[in-house]
Amino acid sequence: AQKITQTQPGMFVQEKEAVTLDCTYDTSDQSYGLFWYKQPSSGEMIFLIYQGSYDEQNATEGRYSLNFQKARKSANLVISASQLGDSAMYFCAMRGEADSSYKLIFGSGTRLLVRP
Amino acid sequence: NAGVTQTPKFQVLKTGQSMTLQCAQDMNHNSMYWYRQDPGMGLRLIYYSASEGTTDKGEVPNGYNVSRLNKREFSLRLESAAPSQTSVYFCASSRGQGTYNEQFFGPGTRLTVL
């Protein structure tokens, strides 16, 4: 069975500093995708970044980067130069090839608070 | 380009009442999904439609039905609402079913069942 674990229920970071949000996953699939979504207090789910299991380089999207360590089954999100608008819930998720629905499996999330 | 839209945004029902949540996407996506999000948790899949004309159960389908009306629209029906169905409901769509296809989410419907 596939599982996503986010062990940090809440995190604080000072504005303009970098922060790492942890995510570990468990799957027996060879091909899978890892995603990070942001959920601000308004409630919508915003796609941030994607990493494929066969991608050799870590994904980057602007201030977001994904630290992918396949052997350790971790896919940590790094946010550089934090901004007040980064305060939100962050969810790690995965999709595996063996699941015919290709549904997203979500972790329980990490609440990030950026301090001015 | 509206993306994924959902109606209504908020709804309060009494136990036993029925309602339909509407979802539409304008991105010409093949696959559509309904998730629920309970407090302090990630999203769980209720039903999905891999392509127009097909629907399948997800992790938590009991108490729900769905209709893929056409390629754009995917509705979720609660036939007899129960307090356990109090949740935030998200509709999502993706180009297809590959592991690389990100899902785009609607704004959500906050449902309370009394």
CSV table of N, CA, C and O in Angstrom, one decimal, chain A:
chain,number,residue,atom,x,y,z
A,1,ALA,N,0.8,-1.2,0.0
A,1,ALA,CA,0.0,0.0,0.0
A,1,ALA,C,0.9,1.2,0.0
A,1,ALA,O,2.0,1.2,0.5
A,2,GLN,N,0.4,2.3,-0.6
A,2,GLN,CA,1.1,3.5,-0.7
A,2,GLN,C,0.8,4.4,0.5
A,2,GLN,O,-0.4,4.4,1.0
A,3,LYS,N,1.8,5.1,1.0
A,3,LYS,CA,1.6,5.9,2.2
A,3,LYS,C,2.5,7.1,2.1
A,3,LYS,O,3.7,7.0,1.7
A,4,ILE,N,2.0,8.3,2.6
A,4,ILE,CA,2.8,9.5,2.7
A,4,ILE,C,2.8,9.9,4.1
A,4,ILE,O,1.8,9.9,4.8
A,5,THR,N,4.0,10.2,4.6
A,5,THR,CA,4.1,10.6,6.0
A,5,THR,C,4.8,12.0,6.1
A,5,THR,O,5.8,12.2,5.6
A,6,GLN,N,4.1,12.9,6.8
A,6,GLN,CA,4.6,14.2,7.1
A,6,GLN,C,4.6,14.4,8.6
A,6,GLN,O,3.6,14.4,9.2
A,7,THR,N,5.8,14.4,9.1
A,7,THR,CA,6.0,14.3,10.6
A,7,THR,C,6.0,15.6,11.3
A,7,THR,O,6.0,15.7,12.5
A,8,GLN,N,5.9,16.7,10.6
A,8,GLN,CA,5.9,18.1,11.2
A,8,GLN,C,4.5,18.7,11.1
A,8,GLN,O,4.1,19.2,10.1
A,9,PRO,N,3.7,18.6,12.2
A,9,PRO,CA,2.4,19.2,12.1
A,9,PRO,C,2.4,20.7,11.9
A,9,PRO,O,1.6,21.3,11.3
A,10,GLY,N,3.4,21.4,12.5
A,10,GLY,CA,3.5,22.8,12.4
A,10,GLY,C,5.0,23.2,12.4
A,10,GLY,O,5.9,22.6,13.0
A,11,MET,N,5.2,24.3,11.6
A,11,MET,CA,6.6,24.8,11.5
A,11,MET,C,6.5,26.4,11.6
A,11,MET,O,5.6,27.0,11.0
A,12,PHE,N,7.6,27.0,12.1
A,12,PHE,CA,7.8,28.4,12.1
A,12,PHE,C,9.0,28.7,11.3
A,12,PHE,O,10.0,28.0,11.3
A,13,VAL,N,9.0,29.8,10.5
A,13,VAL,CA,10.2,30.3,9.9
A,13,VAL,C,10.2,31.8,9.9
A,13,VAL,O,9.1,32.4,9.8
A,14,GLN,N,11.4,32.4,9.9
A,14,GLN,CA,11.5,33.8,9.9
A,14,GLN,C,11.4,34.3,8.4
A,14,GLN,O,12.0,33.6,7.5
A,15,GLU,N,10.7,35.4,8.2
A,15,GLU,CA,10.6,35.9,6.9
A,15,GLU,C,12.0,36.0,6.3
A,15,GLU,O,13.0,36.4,6.9
A,16,LYS,N,12.2,35.7,5.0
A,16,LYS,CA,13.4,35.8,4.2
A,16,LYS,C,14.3,34.6,4.4
A,16,LYS,O,15.3,34.5,3.7
A,17,GLU,N,14.0,33.7,5.4
A,17,GLU,CA,14.9,32.6,5.6
A,17,GLU,C,14.3,31.4,4.8
A,17,GLU,O,13.2,31.4,4.3
A,18,ALA,N,15.1,30.3,4.6
A,18,ALA,CA,14.7,29.1,3.9
A,18,ALA,C,14.1,28.1,5.0
A,18,ALA,O,14.5,28.2,6.1
A,19,VAL,N,13.2,27.3,4.5
A,19,VAL,CA,12.6,26.3,5.3
A,19,VAL,C,12.4,25.0,4.6
A,19,VAL,O,12.2,25.0,3.3
A,20,THR,N,12.6,23.9,5.3
A,20,THR,CA,12.4,22.6,4.6
A,20,THR,C,11.3,21.8,5.3
A,20,THR,O,11.2,21.7,6.5
A,21,LEU,N,10.3,21.4,4.5
A,21,LEU,CA,9.2,20.6,5.0
A,21,LEU,C,9.4,19.2,4.6
A,21,LEU,O,9.7,18.8,3.4
A,22,ASP,N,9.3,18.3,5.6
A,22,ASP,CA,9.7,16.9,5.4
A,22,ASP,C,8.5,16.0,4.8
A,22,ASP,O,7.4,16.3,5.1
A,23,CYS,N,8.9,15.1,4.0
A,23,CYS,CA,7.9,14.1,3.4
A,23,CYS,C,8.6,12.8,3.1
A,23,CYS,O,9.7,12.8,2.5
A,24,THR,N,8.1,11.8,3.7
A,24,THR,CA,8.6,10.4,3.3
A,24,THR,C,7.5,9.6,2.7
A,24,THR,O,6.3,9.9,3.0
A,25,TYR,N,7.8,8.7,1.9
A,25,TYR,CA,6.7,7.9,1.2
A,25,TYR,C,7.1,6.5,1.2
A,25,TYR,O,8.2,6.1,1.4
A,26,ASP,N,6.0,5.7,1.0
A,26,ASP,CA,6.2,4.2,0.9
A,26,ASP,C,5.4,3.7,-0.3
A,26,ASP,O,4.2,4.0,-0.4
A,27,THR,N,6.1,3.0,-1.2
A,27,THR,CA,5.4,2.4,-2.3
A,27,THR,C,6.3,1.3,-2.8
A,27,THR,O,7.5,1.3,-2.7
A,28,SER,N,5.6,0.4,-3.5
A,28,SER,CA,6.4,-0.7,-4.1
A,28,SER,C,6.4,-0.5,-5.7
A,28,SER,O,7.0,-1.3,-6.4
A,29,ASP,N,5.7,0.6,-6.1
A,29,ASP,CA,5.7,0.9,-7.5
A,29,ASP,C,7.1,1.3,-8.0
A,29,ASP,O,7.8,2.0,-7.3
A,30,GLN,N,7.4,1.0,-9.2
A,30,GLN,CA,8.7,1.5,-9.8
A,30,GLN,C,8.5,2.9,-10.4
A,30,GLN,O,9.4,3.7,-10.4
A,31,SER,N,7.3,3.2,-10.9
A,31,SER,CA,7.0,4.5,-11.5
A,31,SER,C,6.0,5.2,-10.7
A,31,SER,O,4.9,4.7,-10.4
A,32,TYR,N,6.3,6.4,-10.2
A,32,TYR,CA,5.4,7.1,-9.4
A,32,TYR,C,5.7,8.6,-9.5
A,32,TYR,O,6.8,9.0,-10.0
A,33,GLY,N,4.8,9.4,-9.1
A,33,GLY,CA,5.0,10.9,-9.1
A,33,GLY,C,4.8,11.4,-7.7
A,33,GLY,O,4.0,11.0,-7.0
A,34,LEU,N,5.6,12.4,-7.4
A,34,LEU,CA,5.5,13.1,-6.1
A,34,LEU,C,5.1,14.6,-6.3
A,34,LEU,O,5.6,15.2,-7.2
A,35,PHE,N,4.2,15.0,-5.5
A,35,PHE,CA,3.6,16.4,-5.7
A,35,PHE,C,3.6,17.1,-4.3
A,35,PHE,O,3.5,16.5,-3.3
A,36,TRP,N,3.7,18.4,-4.4
A,36,TRP,CA,3.5,19.3,-3.3
A,36,TRP,C,2.4,20.3,-3.6
A,36,TRP,O,2.4,20.9,-4.7
A,37,TYR,N,1.4,20.4,-2.7
A,37,TYR,CA,0.3,21.4,-2.8
A,37,TYR,C,0.3,22.3,-1.6
A,37,TYR,O,0.7,21.9,-0.5
A,38,LYS,N,-0.1,23.5,-1.9
A,38,LYS,CA,-0.2,24.5,-0.8
A,38,LYS,C,-1.7,24.8,-0.6
A,38,LYS,O,-2.5,24.9,-1.6
A,39,GLN,N,-2.1,24.9,0.6
A,39,GLN,CA,-3.5,25.2,0.9
A,39,GLN,C,-3.6,26.4,1.9
A,39,GLN,O,-3.4,26.3,3.1
A,40,PRO,N,-3.8,27.6,1.3
A,40,PRO,CA,-3.9,28.8,2.2
A,40,PRO,C,-5.2,28.7,3.0
A,40,PRO,O,-6.0,27.8,2.8
A,41,SER,N,-5.3,29.7,3.9
A,41,SER,CA,-6.5,29.7,4.8
A,41,SER,C,-7.8,29.9,4.0
A,41,SER,O,-8.9,29.5,4.5
A,42,SER,N,-7.7,30.3,2.7
A,42,SER,CA,-8.9,30.5,1.9
A,42,SER,C,-9.4,29.1,1.4
A,42,SER,O,-10.5,28.9,1.0
A,43,GLY,N,-8.6,28.1,1.5
A,43,GLY,CA,-9.0,26.7,1.3
A,43,GLY,C,-8.7,26.0,0.0
A,43,GLY,O,-8.8,24.8,-0.1
A,44,GLU,N,-8.3,26.8,-1.0
A,44,GLU,CA,-8.1,26.1,-2.3
A,44,GLU,C,-6.7,25.3,-2.3
A,44,GLU,O,-5.9,25.6,-1.4
A,45,MET,N,-6.6,24.4,-3.1
A,45,MET,CA,-5.4,23.6,-3.3
A,45,MET,C,-4.6,24.0,-4.5
A,45,MET,O,-5.1,24.0,-5.6
A,46,ILE,N,-3.4,24.5,-4.2
A,46,ILE,CA,-2.6,25.1,-5.3
A,46,ILE,C,-1.4,24.1,-5.5
A,46,ILE,O,-0.6,23.9,-4.6
A,47,PHE,N,-1.2,23.7,-6.7
A,47,PHE,CA,-0.1,22.8,-7.1
A,47,PHE,C,1.2,23.6,-7.1
A,47,PHE,O,1.2,24.7,-7.7
A,48,LEU,N,2.2,23.1,-6.5
A,48,LEU,CA,3.5,23.8,-6.4
A,48,LEU,C,4.6,23.2,-7.3
A,48,LEU,O,5.3,23.9,-8.0
A,49,ILE,N,4.8,21.8,-7.1
A,49,ILE,CA,5.9,21.2,-7.8
A,49,ILE,C,5.7,19.7,-7.9
A,49,ILE,O,5.0,19.1,-7.1
A,50,TYR,N,6.4,19.2,-8.9
A,50,TYR,CA,6.3,17.7,-9.2
A,50,TYR,C,7.7,17.1,-9.4
A,50,TYR,O,8.6,17.8,-10.0
A,51,GLN,N,7.8,15.9,-8.9
A,51,GLN,CA,9.0,15.1,-9.2
A,51,GLN,C,8.6,13.7,-9.6
A,51,GLN,O,7.9,13.0,-8.9
A,52,GLY,N,9.2,13.3,-10.7
A,52,GLY,CA,8.9,11.9,-11.2
A,52,GLY,C,10.0,11.0,-10.6
A,52,GLY,O,11.1,11.4,-10.4
A,53,SER,N,9.6,9.7,-10.4
A,53,SER,CA,10.5,8.8,-9.8
A,53,SER,C,11.7,8.5,-10.6
A,53,SER,O,12.8,8.1,-10.1
A,54,TYR,N,11.6,8.7,-12.0
A,54,TYR,CA,12.8,8.5,-12.8
A,54,TYR,C,13.6,9.7,-13.1
A,54,TYR,O,14.6,9.7,-13.9
A,55,ASP,N,13.1,10.9,-12.6
A,55,ASP,CA,13.8,12.1,-12.8
A,55,ASP,C,15.2,12.1,-12.0
A,55,ASP,O,15.1,11.8,-10.8
A,56,GLU,N,16.2,12.4,-12.7
A,56,GLU,CA,17.5,12.3,-12.0
A,56,GLU,C,17.9,13.6,-11.3
A,56,GLU,O,18.6,13.6,-10.4
A,57,GLN,N,17.3,14.7,-11.8
A,57,GLN,CA,17.5,16.0,-11.2
A,57,GLN,C,16.4,16.4,-10.3
A,57,GLN,O,15.2,16.1,-10.5
A,58,ASN,N,16.7,17.1,-9.2
A,58,ASN,CA,15.7,17.6,-8.3
A,58,ASN,C,14.9,18.7,-9.0
A,58,ASN,O,15.4,19.5,-9.7
A,59,ALA,N,13.5,18.6,-8.8
A,59,ALA,CA,12.7,19.6,-9.5
A,59,ALA,C,12.8,21.0,-8.8
A,59,ALA,O,13.0,21.1,-7.6
A,60,THR,N,12.7,22.0,-9.6
A,60,THR,CA,12.7,23.4,-9.0
A,60,THR,C,11.6,24.2,-9.7
A,60,THR,O,11.4,24.0,-10.9
A,61,GLU,N,10.9,25.1,-9.0
A,61,GLU,CA,9.9,26.0,-9.5
A,61,GLU,C,10.0,27.3,-8.8
A,61,GLU,O,9.5,27.4,-7.7
A,62,GLY,N,10.8,28.2,-9.3
A,62,GLY,CA,10.9,29.5,-8.6
A,62,GLY,C,11.6,29.3,-7.3
A,62,GLY,O,12.7,28.8,-7.2
A,63,ARG,N,10.9,29.7,-6.2
A,63,ARG,CA,11.5,29.6,-4.8
A,63,ARG,C,11.3,28.2,-4.2
A,63,ARG,O,11.7,28.0,-3.1
A,64,TYR,N,10.6,27.3,-5.0
A,64,TYR,CA,10.4,26.0,-4.5
A,64,TYR,C,11.3,25.0,-5.1
A,64,TYR,O,11.6,25.1,-6.3
A,65,SER,N,11.9,24.1,-4.3
A,65,SER,CA,12.7,23.0,-4.8
A,65,SER,C,12.3,21.8,-4.1
A,65,SER,O,11.9,21.8,-2.9
A,66,LEU,N,12.5,20.7,-4.7
A,66,LEU,CA,12.2,19.4,-4.1
A,66,LEU,C,13.4,18.6,-3.9
A,66,LEU,O,14.1,18.3,-4.9
A,67,ASN,N,13.8,18.3,-2.7
A,67,ASN,CA,15.0,17.5,-2.4
A,67,ASN,C,14.6,16.0,-2.4
A,67,ASN,O,14.1,15.5,-1.4
A,68,PHE,N,14.8,15.4,-3.6
A,68,PHE,CA,14.4,14.0,-3.8
A,68,PHE,C,15.5,13.0,-3.5
A,68,PHE,O,16.6,13.1,-4.1
A,69,GLN,N,15.3,12.2,-2.5
A,69,GLN,CA,16.3,11.1,-2.2
A,69,GLN,C,15.6,9.8,-2.3
A,69,GLN,O,14.9,9.3,-1.4
A,70,LYS,N,15.8,9.2,-3.4
A,70,LYS,CA,15.0,8.0,-3.8
A,70,LYS,C,15.3,6.8,-2.9
A,70,LYS,O,14.4,6.1,-2.4
A,71,ALA,N,16.6,6.6,-2.5
A,71,ALA,CA,16.9,5.5,-1.7
A,71,ALA,C,16.3,5.6,-0.3
A,71,ALA,O,16.0,4.6,0.3
A,72,ARG,N,16.2,6.8,0.2
A,72,ARG,CA,15.6,7.1,1.5
A,72,ARG,C,14.1,7.3,1.4
A,72,ARG,O,13.5,7.5,2.4
A,73,LYS,N,13.6,7.3,0.2
A,73,LYS,CA,12.2,7.5,0.0
A,73,LYS,C,11.7,8.8,0.7
A,73,LYS,O,10.7,8.8,1.5
A,74,SER,N,12.4,9.9,0.4
A,74,SER,CA,12.0,11.2,0.9
A,74,SER,C,11.9,12.2,-0.2
A,74,SER,O,12.6,12.1,-1.2
A,75,ALA,N,11.0,13.1,0.0
A,75,ALA,CA,10.8,14.2,-1.1
A,75,ALA,C,10.5,15.5,-0.3
A,75,ALA,O,9.3,15.9,-0.3
A,76,ASN,N,11.5,16.0,0.3
A,76,ASN,CA,11.3,17.2,1.1
A,76,ASN,C,11.1,18.5,0.2
A,76,ASN,O,11.8,18.6,-0.8
A,77,LEU,N,10.3,19.4,0.6
A,77,LEU,CA,10.1,20.7,-0.1
A,77,LEU,C,10.9,21.7,0.6
A,77,LEU,O,10.9,21.9,1.8
A,78,VAL,N,11.7,22.4,-0.2
A,78,VAL,CA,12.5,23.6,0.3
A,78,VAL,C,11.9,24.8,-0.3
A,78,VAL,O,11.7,25.0,-1.5
A,79,ILE,N,11.6,25.8,0.6
A,79,ILE,CA,11.1,27.1,0.2
A,79,ILE,C,12.2,28.1,0.6
A,79,ILE,O,12.6,28.2,1.8
A,80,SER,N,12.7,28.7,-0.4
A,80,SER,CA,13.8,29.7,-0.1
A,80,SER,C,13.2,31.1,0.0
A,80,SER,O,12.1,31.4,-0.5
A,81,ALA,N,13.9,31.9,0.8
A,81,ALA,CA,13.5,33.3,1.0
A,81,ALA,C,12.0,33.4,1.3
A,81,ALA,O,11.2,34.0,0.6
A,82,SER,N,11.6,32.9,2.4
A,82,SER,CA,10.2,32.8,2.8
A,82,SER,C,9.5,34.2,2.8
A,82,SER,O,10.1,35.2,3.2
A,83,GLN,N,8.3,34.2,2.4
A,83,GLN,CA,7.5,35.4,2.4
A,83,GLN,C,6.2,35.2,3.3
A,83,GLN,O,5.8,34.1,3.6
A,84,LEU,N,5.6,36.3,3.8
A,84,LEU,CA,4.5,36.2,4.7
A,84,LEU,C,3.4,35.4,4.0
A,84,LEU,O,2.6,34.7,4.6
A,85,GLY,N,3.3,35.5,2.7
A,85,GLY,CA,2.2,34.8,1.9
A,85,GLY,C,2.4,33.3,1.8
A,85,GLY,O,1.6,32.6,1.3
A,86,ASP,N,3.6,32.9,2.3
A,86,ASP,CA,3.8,31.4,2.3
A,86,ASP,C,3.2,30.7,3.5
A,86,ASP,O,3.1,29.5,3.5
A,87,SER,N,2.6,31.5,4.4
A,87,SER,CA,1.9,30.9,5.5
A,87,SER,C,0.7,30.1,5.0
A,87,SER,O,-0.2,30.7,4.4
A,88,ALA,N,0.7,28.8,5.3
A,88,ALA,CA,-0.4,28.0,4.7
A,88,ALA,C,-0.1,26.5,5.2
A,88,ALA,O,0.9,26.3,5.9
A,89,MET,N,-1.1,25.7,4.9
A,89,MET,CA,-0.9,24.2,5.0
A,89,MET,C,-0.2,23.7,3.7
A,89,MET,O,-0.5,24.2,2.6
A,90,TYR,N,0.7,22.8,3.9
A,90,TYR,CA,1.4,22.2,2.8
A,90,TYR,C,1.3,20.7,2.8
A,90,TYR,O,1.5,20.0,3.8
A,91,PHE,N,0.8,20.1,1.7
A,91,PHE,CA,0.6,18.7,1.6
A,91,PHE,C,1.5,18.1,0.6
A,91,PHE,O,1.7,18.6,-0.6
A,92,CYS,N,2.1,17.0,1.0
A,92,CYS,CA,2.9,16.1,0.1
A,92,CYS,C,1.9,15.0,-0.4
A,92,CYS,O,1.1,14.5,0.3
A,93,ALA,N,2.0,14.7,-1.7
A,93,ALA,CA,1.1,13.6,-2.3
A,93,ALA,C,1.9,12.8,-3.3
A,93,ALA,O,2.9,13.3,-3.8
A,94,MET,N,1.4,11.6,-3.6
A,94,MET,CA,2.0,10.8,-4.6
A,94,MET,C,0.9,10.1,-5.4
A,94,MET,O,-0.2,9.9,-5.0
A,95,ARG,N,1.3,9.7,-6.6
A,95,ARG,CA,0.5,8.9,-7.5
A,95,ARG,C,1.4,7.7,-8.0
A,95,ARG,O,2.5,8.0,-8.4
A,96,GLY,N,0.8,6.5,-7.9
A,96,GLY,CA,1.6,5.4,-8.3
A,96,GLY,C,1.0,4.7,-9.6
A,96,GLY,O,-0.2,4.7,-9.8
A,97,GLU,N,1.8,4.0,-10.3
A,97,GLU,CA,1.4,3.4,-11.6
A,97,GLU,C,0.5,2.2,-11.3
A,97,GLU,O,-0.3,1.8,-12.2
A,98,ALA,N,0.6,1.6,-10.2
A,98,ALA,CA,-0.1,0.3,-10.0
A,98,ALA,C,-1.6,0.6,-9.6
A,98,ALA,O,-2.4,-0.3,-9.7
A,99,ASP,N,-1.9,1.8,-9.2
A,99,ASP,CA,-3.3,2.1,-8.8
A,99,ASP,C,-4.0,2.6,-10.1
A,99,ASP,O,-3.7,3.6,-10.7
A,100,SER,N,-5.0,1.8,-10.5
A,100,SER,CA,-5.7,2.2,-11.7
A,100,SER,C,-6.4,3.5,-11.7
A,100,SER,O,-6.7,4.1,-12.8
A,101,SER,N,-6.7,4.0,-10.5
A,101,SER,CA,-7.3,5.3,-10.5
A,101,SER,C,-6.3,6.5,-10.6
A,101,SER,O,-6.7,7.6,-10.9
A,102,TYR,N,-5.0,6.2,-10.4
A,102,TYR,CA,-4.0,7.2,-10.4
A,102,TYR,C,-4.4,8.3,-9.4
A,102,TYR,O,-4.1,9.5,-9.6
A,103,LYS,N,-5.1,7.9,-8.3
A,103,LYS,CA,-5.5,9.0,-7.4
A,103,LYS,C,-4.2,9.5,-6.7
A,103,LYS,O,-3.2,8.9,-6.6
A,104,LEU,N,-4.4,10.7,-6.1
A,104,LEU,CA,-3.3,11.2,-5.2
A,104,LEU,C,-3.5,10.7,-3.8
A,104,LEU,O,-4.6,10.7,-3.3
A,105,ILE,N,-2.4,10.2,-3.2
A,105,ILE,CA,-2.4,9.8,-1.8
A,105,ILE,C,-1.8,11.0,-1.1
A,105,ILE,O,-0.6,11.4,-1.4
A,106,PHE,N,-2.5,11.6,-0.1
A,106,PHE,CA,-2.0,12.7,0.6
A,106,PHE,C,-1.4,12.4,2.0
A,106,PHE,O,-1.9,11.5,2.6
A,107,GLY,N,-0.5,13.2,2.4
A,107,GLY,CA,-0.1,13.2,3.8
A,107,GLY,C,-1.0,14.0,4.6
A,107,GLY,O,-1.9,14.6,4.1
A,108,SER,N,-0.7,14.1,5.9
A,108,SER,CA,-1.6,14.8,6.8
A,108,SER,C,-1.3,16.3,6.8
A,108,SER,O,-2.1,17.1,7.4
A,109,GLY,N,-0.2,16.7,6.2
A,109,GLY,CA,0.0,18.2,6.0
A,109,GLY,C,0.9,18.7,7.1
A,109,GLY,O,1.1,18.2,8.2
A,110,THR,N,1.6,19.9,6.8
A,110,THR,CA,2.4,20.7,7.7
A,110,THR,C,1.9,22.1,7.6
A,110,THR,O,1.8,22.7,6.5
A,111,ARG,N,1.6,22.7,8.8
A,111,ARG,CA,1.2,24.1,8.8
A,111,ARG,C,2.4,25.0,9.0
A,111,ARG,O,3.1,24.9,10.0
A,112,LEU,N,2.7,25.8,8.0
A,112,LEU,CA,3.8,26.7,8.0
A,112,LEU,C,3.4,28.1,8.4
A,112,LEU,O,2.4,28.6,7.8
A,113,LEU,N,4.0,28.7,9.4
A,113,LEU,CA,3.8,30.1,9.7
A,113,LEU,C,5.0,30.9,9.5
A,113,LEU,O,6.1,30.6,10.1
A,114,VAL,N,5.0,31.9,8.7
A,114,VAL,CA,6.1,32.8,8.5
A,114,VAL,C,6.0,34.0,9.4
A,114,VAL,O,5.0,34.7,9.3
A,115,ARG,N,7.0,34.2,10.2
A,115,ARG,CA,7.1,35.3,11.1
A,115,ARG,C,7.7,36.6,10.5
A,115,ARG,O,8.8,36.4,9.8
A,116,PRO,N,7.2,37.8,10.7
A,116,PRO,CA,7.8,39.0,10.1
A,116,PRO,C,9.0,39.4,10.9
A,116,PRO,O,9.3,38.9,12.0
